[in-house]
Short mmCIF file of C-alpha atoms in Angstrom, two decimals:
data_model
loop_
_atom_site.label_atom_id
_atom_site.label_comp_id
_atom_site.label_asym_id
_atom_site.label_seq_id
_atom_site.Cartn_x
_atom_site.Cartn_y
_atom_site.Cartn_z
CA MET A 1 55.36 65.04 -91.60
CA ASP A 2 57.38 68.15 -92.34
CA GLY A 3 56.01 68.16 -95.90
CA THR A 4 52.44 68.25 -94.57
CA LYS A 5 53.22 71.18 -92.31
CA ALA A 6 54.86 73.11 -95.17
CA ARG A 7 51.90 72.38 -97.45
CA ASN A 8 49.45 73.66 -94.82
CA ASN A 9 51.43 76.90 -94.51
CA THR A 10 51.25 77.55 -98.25
CA ALA A 11 47.49 76.78 -98.26
CA ALA A 12 46.80 79.55 -95.73
CA LYS A 13 45.95 82.98 -97.08
CA GLN A 14 45.58 86.28 -95.28
CA TYR A 15 42.56 88.50 -95.80
CA ILE A 16 41.70 91.99 -94.65
CA VAL A 17 38.18 91.79 -93.25
CA VAL A 18 36.03 94.82 -94.04
CA ARG A 19 32.43 95.71 -93.31
CA LEU A 20 29.73 96.89 -95.70
CA GLY A 21 26.58 97.36 -93.65
CA ASN A 22 26.02 94.18 -91.63
CA GLU A 23 28.10 92.01 -93.96
CA GLN A 24 31.78 91.07 -93.68
CA TYR A 25 33.97 90.74 -96.75
CA GLY A 26 37.53 89.52 -97.11
CA ILE A 27 40.07 91.00 -99.50
CA ASN A 28 43.15 88.91 -100.20
CA ILE A 29 46.02 90.82 -98.63
CA LYS A 30 48.24 90.24 -101.67
CA TYR A 31 46.12 92.79 -103.57
CA VAL A 32 46.09 95.45 -100.84
CA ASP A 33 48.54 98.29 -101.39
CA ASN A 34 47.31 100.71 -98.72
CA ILE A 35 44.41 101.63 -96.44
CA VAL A 36 43.59 105.34 -96.20
CA ARG A 37 41.04 107.42 -94.35
CA MET A 38 38.11 108.80 -96.29
CA GLN A 39 39.11 111.98 -98.11
CA GLN A 40 37.86 114.43 -100.71
CA ILE A 41 36.80 112.56 -103.85
CA THR A 42 36.66 114.48 -107.13
CA ARG A 43 33.77 113.37 -109.32
CA VAL A 44 34.48 112.32 -112.89
CA PRO A 45 31.71 113.14 -115.37
CA LYS A 46 30.16 110.31 -117.39
CA ALA A 47 31.88 107.57 -115.36
CA GLN A 48 29.97 104.41 -114.44
CA ASP A 49 27.65 104.92 -111.48
CA TYR A 50 29.79 102.78 -109.16
CA PHE A 51 32.92 104.89 -109.77
CA VAL A 52 32.59 107.69 -107.25
CA GLY A 53 35.52 109.70 -108.63
CA VAL A 54 39.26 110.03 -108.07
CA ILE A 55 41.58 110.90 -105.18
CA ASN A 56 45.12 112.22 -105.10
CA LEU A 57 47.21 109.70 -103.17
CA ARG A 58 50.74 111.08 -102.71
CA GLY A 59 50.71 112.58 -106.19
CA GLU A 60 49.09 109.56 -107.88
CA ILE A 61 45.53 109.86 -109.23
CA VAL A 62 43.54 106.84 -108.02
CA PRO A 63 39.99 106.01 -109.20
CA VAL A 64 37.65 105.21 -106.30
CA MET A 65 34.84 102.69 -106.55
CA SER A 66 31.79 102.10 -104.36
CA ILE A 67 31.40 98.37 -103.73
CA ARG A 68 27.90 99.08 -102.43
CA ARG A 69 26.87 100.65 -105.76
CA LYS A 70 28.51 97.84 -107.73
CA PHE A 71 26.51 95.32 -105.66
CA GLY A 72 23.30 97.32 -106.10
CA ILE A 73 22.74 97.76 -102.34
CA ASP A 74 22.24 100.89 -100.21
CA ASP A 75 24.46 103.85 -101.05
CA ASP A 76 27.57 104.63 -99.02
CA VAL A 77 27.21 106.46 -95.72
CA PHE A 78 30.52 108.08 -94.82
CA GLY A 79 31.46 108.00 -91.14
CA GLY A 80 34.53 108.16 -88.96
CA SER A 81 35.45 104.54 -89.68
CA THR A 82 34.94 104.74 -93.48
CA ARG A 83 38.13 103.75 -95.30
CA ILE A 84 39.41 103.48 -98.84
CA ILE A 85 41.24 100.22 -99.51
CA ILE A 86 43.83 100.77 -102.24
CA VAL A 87 44.12 97.56 -104.26
CA LYS A 88 46.54 96.68 -107.03
CA PRO A 89 45.47 93.46 -108.76
CA GLU A 90 47.85 91.69 -111.11
CA GLN A 91 48.03 93.43 -114.49
CA GLN A 92 45.32 95.94 -113.57
CA ALA A 93 45.50 99.57 -112.54
CA ILE A 94 45.41 100.62 -108.91
CA VAL A 95 41.87 101.31 -107.58
CA GLY A 96 40.40 102.49 -104.29
CA LEU A 97 37.44 100.61 -102.77
CA ILE A 98 35.18 102.37 -100.27
CA VAL A 99 34.31 100.27 -97.19
CA ASP A 100 32.38 101.13 -94.03
CA SER A 101 35.21 99.95 -91.79
CA VAL A 102 38.26 97.71 -91.60
CA ARG A 103 37.97 95.06 -88.91
CA GLU A 104 41.09 92.90 -88.86
CA VAL A 105 43.48 90.69 -90.77
CA VAL A 106 42.67 86.98 -90.61
CA THR A 107 44.54 83.91 -91.82
CA LEU A 108 42.31 81.24 -93.34
CA GLU A 109 43.40 77.71 -94.21
CA ASP A 110 41.97 76.03 -97.30
CA ASP A 111 39.65 73.91 -95.13
CA GLN A 112 38.11 77.13 -93.70
CA VAL A 113 37.15 78.39 -97.17
CA GLU A 114 34.35 77.06 -99.39
CA LYS A 115 34.18 78.10 -103.04
CA ASN A 116 31.10 80.02 -104.15
CA ASN A 117 29.04 78.03 -106.64
CA ILE A 118 26.36 80.69 -107.06
CA ASN A 119 26.40 82.33 -110.49
CA ASP A 120 23.61 84.73 -109.57
CA ASN A 121 24.45 88.46 -109.59
CA SER A 122 21.89 89.48 -106.97
CA ASP A 123 23.51 91.51 -104.19
CA GLY A 124 26.91 91.07 -105.81
CA GLN A 125 27.05 87.26 -105.61
CA ALA A 126 29.00 87.13 -108.90
CA TYR A 127 31.82 89.05 -107.19
CA ILE A 128 32.16 86.59 -104.29
CA SER A 129 34.69 83.84 -104.98
CA ALA A 130 34.32 81.95 -101.68
CA VAL A 131 33.05 82.08 -98.12
CA GLY A 132 35.48 81.80 -95.24
CA LYS A 133 34.71 80.67 -91.69
CA ASN A 134 36.58 82.36 -88.87
CA GLU A 135 35.69 82.00 -85.19
CA GLY A 136 32.04 81.22 -85.95
CA GLU A 137 31.62 84.14 -88.37
CA LEU A 138 31.24 83.99 -92.15
CA ILE A 139 33.39 86.18 -94.39
CA SER A 140 32.49 86.57 -98.07
CA ILE A 141 35.77 86.54 -100.00
CA LEU A 142 35.75 89.15 -102.78
CA ASN A 143 37.01 88.23 -106.23
CA ILE A 144 38.96 91.45 -106.83
CA GLN A 145 39.67 90.72 -110.52
CA THR A 146 35.98 90.19 -111.31
CA LEU A 147 34.90 93.12 -109.16
CA LEU A 148 37.20 95.52 -111.00
CA SER A 149 37.13 94.18 -114.54
CA GLU A 150 33.54 93.12 -115.14
CA LYS A 151 31.16 95.49 -116.84
CA GLU A 152 27.96 96.61 -115.14
CA PRO A 153 25.52 93.64 -114.97
CA VAL A 154 22.57 93.90 -117.35
#
């Protein structure tokens, strides 16, 4: 019995739940380096449309990306709850992701998460690795590696 309990603990993953419009997205907490308030973003000429620019985070220059633009949905509207999630995926450079707000940290067991079998890129579906269920709400789990490394869809 103890082996089952230990296995269940390793199957659970924590996600930071963020909002983009009316949708909730989960970012695996292992990739999250920091969460910062919205700040001055310096534009970078000739960058992809979804890269908004760069910020200076304690002396480090961090590129900032609009998930909304990458998904092809409405442009960002900056408000008091807008945040930049600083992510550091394995073997990739640090990047900031603009989100409307940060809701909470949730722990999801494997049986609360269903893999995404949709290969369609409409509304960013290609960047969703799974859908989690938490207290009756659905959370689209972002595939951070794909979101950051994939070229603009054609």
